DNA sequence: TTGTGGGCTCCGAGCCGACAA
DNA sequence: TTGTCGGCTCGGAGCCCACAA
């Protein structure tokens, strides 16, 4: 039946199933491992042993990396073999960039031609004996075109799950008004995979036209369907914890403390931060002098996973206590209800929106850009009140530390309209990150002073803004769904990306979620063209890659 | 759901599920462990490592004994902890008898009041959506009586599986002609337990009237539905091997060689011989001078597990080569087609029918007694052509060894009508059983000479023939199924048992399958009586016990 | 565009007696 | 006595459109 061993998964498919928000460092790249972040995947109580407390971060080399899928739940996960790096092995900053650029080439090749679409199952989708409402865009972009001369148009789709097992779905276009549906075969799939409303299915079309389906389980049922491992896995755990045990984390930390290679398993989960992060990304973010009052934004997947949305907030505290940089930023989000799990974030998760004194700019939370607000599409750059003002962005970094009192007051305080800083910001010390200190790891110059002066030392091409290629699917095209009510469908990664802390922004700088991207004006109708070259597709990943290389 | 750990099972229920042919030595008793026999359960190729070859048998003490059930297949199995015995710990023969007699008391108490019935599932029984044809005798003996005034008589039976999980079956008595059926609930059971035609269900009524159901899986599908242990046991192995691994056998043998305690797991399987055998049983059988030409019989369960049948054959070779006593007898069975797996047997599996010169007696294979040939019931003793002739049986044992040439020729050869002995009988040596030799283990006297002289040394009461109590179920009784076509139903253990090698036959001497029993004439109609004392029942086990104590 | 509800169909699970071995 | 067959029923799986968000 289904394989008892985790399946090895094509990285293209894996990335589509994990979601675009997941950034997996490259094999043989340099990373930071955060034991605390690891523990968050294991223990909801976040209990930190003294050992883990003494290891706020561990510089490592990714010695092996497997993209795997759970044989029971179909969920994807990654297995890293991390080798702690001694100081002598730590590469200079520039080398990283070179590596990263190569990796980008790799990644582009990996994702070339892959189109994916994720849908959260509705109760109707998950009903026993029911069918599946295929979103029009999913059908148009991921499935072979129907013959709309037939009445009704219908085809038998063969779709491979993450293990390569084929499932057959009857894909029909019917009803009034017409819509795409899966009928025969769908219920069998739902039952066999034990899908419930709230779970997500991800359809992936590879460059050869073959279609795969992945699954992301909803985390809502936590400890409900718990089963004792390892035997008898008729059911599987829906818990967000449990796959990663506190013991495994302790073992990893213990090895890390001995500078011995260790294995970590990472299950992508919305709401959980990556705990193995590209060294460049971390170091980049740590060059910034994080202080309270800064306006930051964080990118999140939209509910349907097809786009990214920015949410904004204000840093209330940049106090790291003894935890190192992990979740050192406390942020009051403008919409706290949608960011329950992100009250404390790590610097590399967010981007600075504007220097503190830019808070004077008129800001209405209601005007926060959402990609699904189509009106913002054509002129995001002009409409974005947080678009960087070049002179400010550099001067904001001319300060020494992210720690309060001694530095915050001098320039920022007078400019801030906030009356008070949280008490937690008081009393942080400069020797916080021992024994493994970021200031040891980076050269002091780049760590402490990243003003405009550092820009000239950076050999990497400056690329302040990257233009996103926007693909529009035309409903008038015969090979797509006819009778579309709206002529345009926007998709891809749409947001305003700015990098205020550092002017060094280039192809190698995958920051946050790798999207330092700004949509430009575009209304091309190139469905025919896409059809010809076989990519057709316009999924988010492809869009991102095309962006880098069309530049 | 179902427990992932093996369930501990009531020994009464366990024995009923394992079948009466299975003899499990008692806790704290002395046994022989046969690594070769163990290996037969693991590897069909019967490959024997040099270590195992060097250990033809290991005298052990049963230090712990668990009666367990597989959580997935419901099959019962036993787990022994065996402690190898040094020579100084080996008990004299007489003590064993005393222990054995006590054990018999225990066993009788354990099985008191337990009634069981086994049925091999027909295709109709195992059909999805179908019901279960309850044999009349099963309904009458194992289930609470129906109210036959109702039309139709019907009840809801609550039946516990081997793990204690309750299953509910609608038990109805209907159809023309009337018969007992399970309808509602049966199909669910079949599907959940993945029963197929050929599997056996065993219904067990305990003394308190509660009903249990056990399962014996057919072995026919061997390597078909193989699943890789230990994870993902939606299916389970129907292989006869696989539960016991060659590695486990090697580990046991390795411990045994070091005189260290070791664990063995035993799955009862028809066609596979027990490899942990009561020391007394083994030693008893080894006192005989086994030679080719001897007529032997072996007891087998009838297909429906409700009775035992004797099959006869002629020893063609008694050469043990270097394997010790394990399967040292090569037997040409009169009906080889029904005894495929028993061409080579161990001495304790068979009983001598007559001394070699008794072959002159007129013998027709067609007259072999079968318990289901009712005509043999009333006068087995007189009709049995192989009934022992006391004078002969003792004199047959006045010979020194079971090994050929030097001894065989003297008395036996002239009396045998067989022209030739297999070549394998040549060349066996007396020092065969080193380092652990039976002749070391037993005192030389009892081993080499077991003529009539040894009888007087035996303190145990002589009991040459034991009478079986025969229970007859009367169909006229109102509380049983009405309208029975035949007035009598015979059941219980019906055969002729003789012990020719040794006159010492007593309550403690459970030989072969523990049935040294001879049916006597009986036609009692005691259904009412049985009903009153609550035992009602007359299952095979109870019959055997009653036999011992009615004497 | 797509989620949900209700109606309808159809298949198979499940119960039955007839019949025969 | 009991295994199997075919008929029948009934419930639910599964497909459809209407309607509404």
PDB file of C-alpha atoms in Angstrom, chain A residues 33-46 52 70 75-80 226 229 233 237-253 262-269 272-273 275-276:
ATOM      1  CA  UNK A  33      20.343  27.070  13.411  1.00  0.00           C
ATOM      2  CA  UNK A  34      18.125  28.413  16.174  1.00  0.00           C
ATOM      3  CA  UNK A  35      17.485  25.815  18.886  1.00  0.00           C
ATOM      4  CA  UNK A  36      14.711  27.953  20.341  1.00  0.00           C
ATOM      5  CA  UNK A  37      12.950  28.028  17.029  1.00  0.00           C
ATOM      6  CA  UNK A  38      13.391  24.305  16.763  1.00  0.00           C
ATOM      7  CA  UNK A  39      11.875  23.874  20.198  1.00  0.00           C
ATOM      8  CA  UNK A  40       8.841  25.888  19.194  1.00  0.00           C
ATOM      9  CA  UNK A  41       8.013  23.091  16.765  1.00  0.00           C
ATOM     10  CA  UNK A  42       8.230  20.530  19.523  1.00  0.00           C
ATOM     11  CA  UNK A  43       6.825  22.026  22.652  1.00  0.00           C
ATOM     12  CA  UNK A  44       3.991  24.473  22.881  1.00  0.00           C
ATOM     13  CA  UNK A  45       5.228  25.455  26.308  1.00  0.00           C
ATOM     14  CA  UNK A  46       8.475  26.628  24.781  1.00  0.00           C
ATOM     15  CA  UNK A  52      19.375  25.619  24.663  1.00  0.00           C
ATOM     16  CA  UNK A  70       5.271  11.925   5.411  1.00  0.00           C
ATOM     17  CA  UNK A  75       2.757  16.487   4.484  1.00  0.00           C
ATOM     18  CA  UNK A  76       6.125  17.613   3.213  1.00  0.00           C
ATOM     19  CA  UNK A  77       9.078  18.124   5.481  1.00  0.00           C
ATOM     20  CA  UNK A  78      12.783  18.696   5.112  1.00  0.00           C
ATOM     21  CA  UNK A  79      15.631  16.884   6.781  1.00  0.00           C
ATOM     22  CA  UNK A  80      18.854  18.788   7.300  1.00  0.00           C
ATOM     23  CA  UNK A 226      -3.301  11.709  18.352  1.00  0.00           C
ATOM     24  CA  UNK A 229       3.999   6.257  17.278  1.00  0.00           C
ATOM     25  CA  UNK A 233      -0.751   4.709  11.953  1.00  0.00           C
ATOM     26  CA  UNK A 237      -1.326  13.223  14.308  1.00  0.00           C
ATOM     27  CA  UNK A 238      -2.865  16.532  13.402  1.00  0.00           C
ATOM     28  CA  UNK A 239      -0.883  18.107  16.142  1.00  0.00           C
ATOM     29  CA  UNK A 240       1.485  20.838  15.180  1.00  0.00           C
ATOM     30  CA  UNK A 241       3.867  19.364  17.652  1.00  0.00           C
ATOM     31  CA  UNK A 242       4.683  15.722  18.023  1.00  0.00           C
ATOM     32  CA  UNK A 243       6.510  15.229  14.773  1.00  0.00           C
ATOM     33  CA  UNK A 244       9.392  17.081  16.353  1.00  0.00           C
ATOM     34  CA  UNK A 245      10.002  15.944  19.889  1.00  0.00           C
ATOM     35  CA  UNK A 246      11.607  17.910  22.664  1.00  0.00           C
ATOM     36  CA  UNK A 247      14.076  15.057  22.911  1.00  0.00           C
ATOM     37  CA  UNK A 248      15.107  15.515  19.299  1.00  0.00           C
ATOM     38  CA  UNK A 249      15.646  19.196  19.904  1.00  0.00           C
ATOM     39  CA  UNK A 250      17.689  18.506  23.000  1.00  0.00           C
ATOM     40  CA  UNK A 251      19.762  15.981  21.093  1.00  0.00           C
ATOM     41  CA  UNK A 252      20.375  18.450  18.288  1.00  0.00           C
ATOM     42  CA  UNK A 253      21.378  21.175  20.721  1.00  0.00           C
ATOM     43  CA  UNK A 262      23.324  16.766  13.799  1.00  0.00           C
ATOM     44  CA  UNK A 263      20.081  16.154  12.007  1.00  0.00           C
ATOM     45  CA  UNK A 264      17.009  18.322  12.217  1.00  0.00           C
ATOM     46  CA  UNK A 265      13.609  17.768  10.712  1.00  0.00           C
ATOM     47  CA  UNK A 266      11.554  20.728   9.630  1.00  0.00           C
ATOM     48  CA  UNK A 267       7.830  20.593   8.971  1.00  0.00           C
ATOM     49  CA  UNK A 268       6.621  23.765   7.296  1.00  0.00           C
ATOM     50  CA  UNK A 269       3.715  25.182   9.254  1.00  0.00           C
ATOM     51  CA  UNK A 272       5.848  28.664  12.868  1.00  0.00           C
ATOM     52  CA  UNK A 273       9.046  30.395  11.949  1.00  0.00           C
ATOM     53  CA  UNK A 275      14.657  27.744  12.566  1.00  0.00           C
ATOM     54  CA  UNK A 276      17.309  27.005   9.938  1.00  0.00           C
TER      55      UNK A 276
END
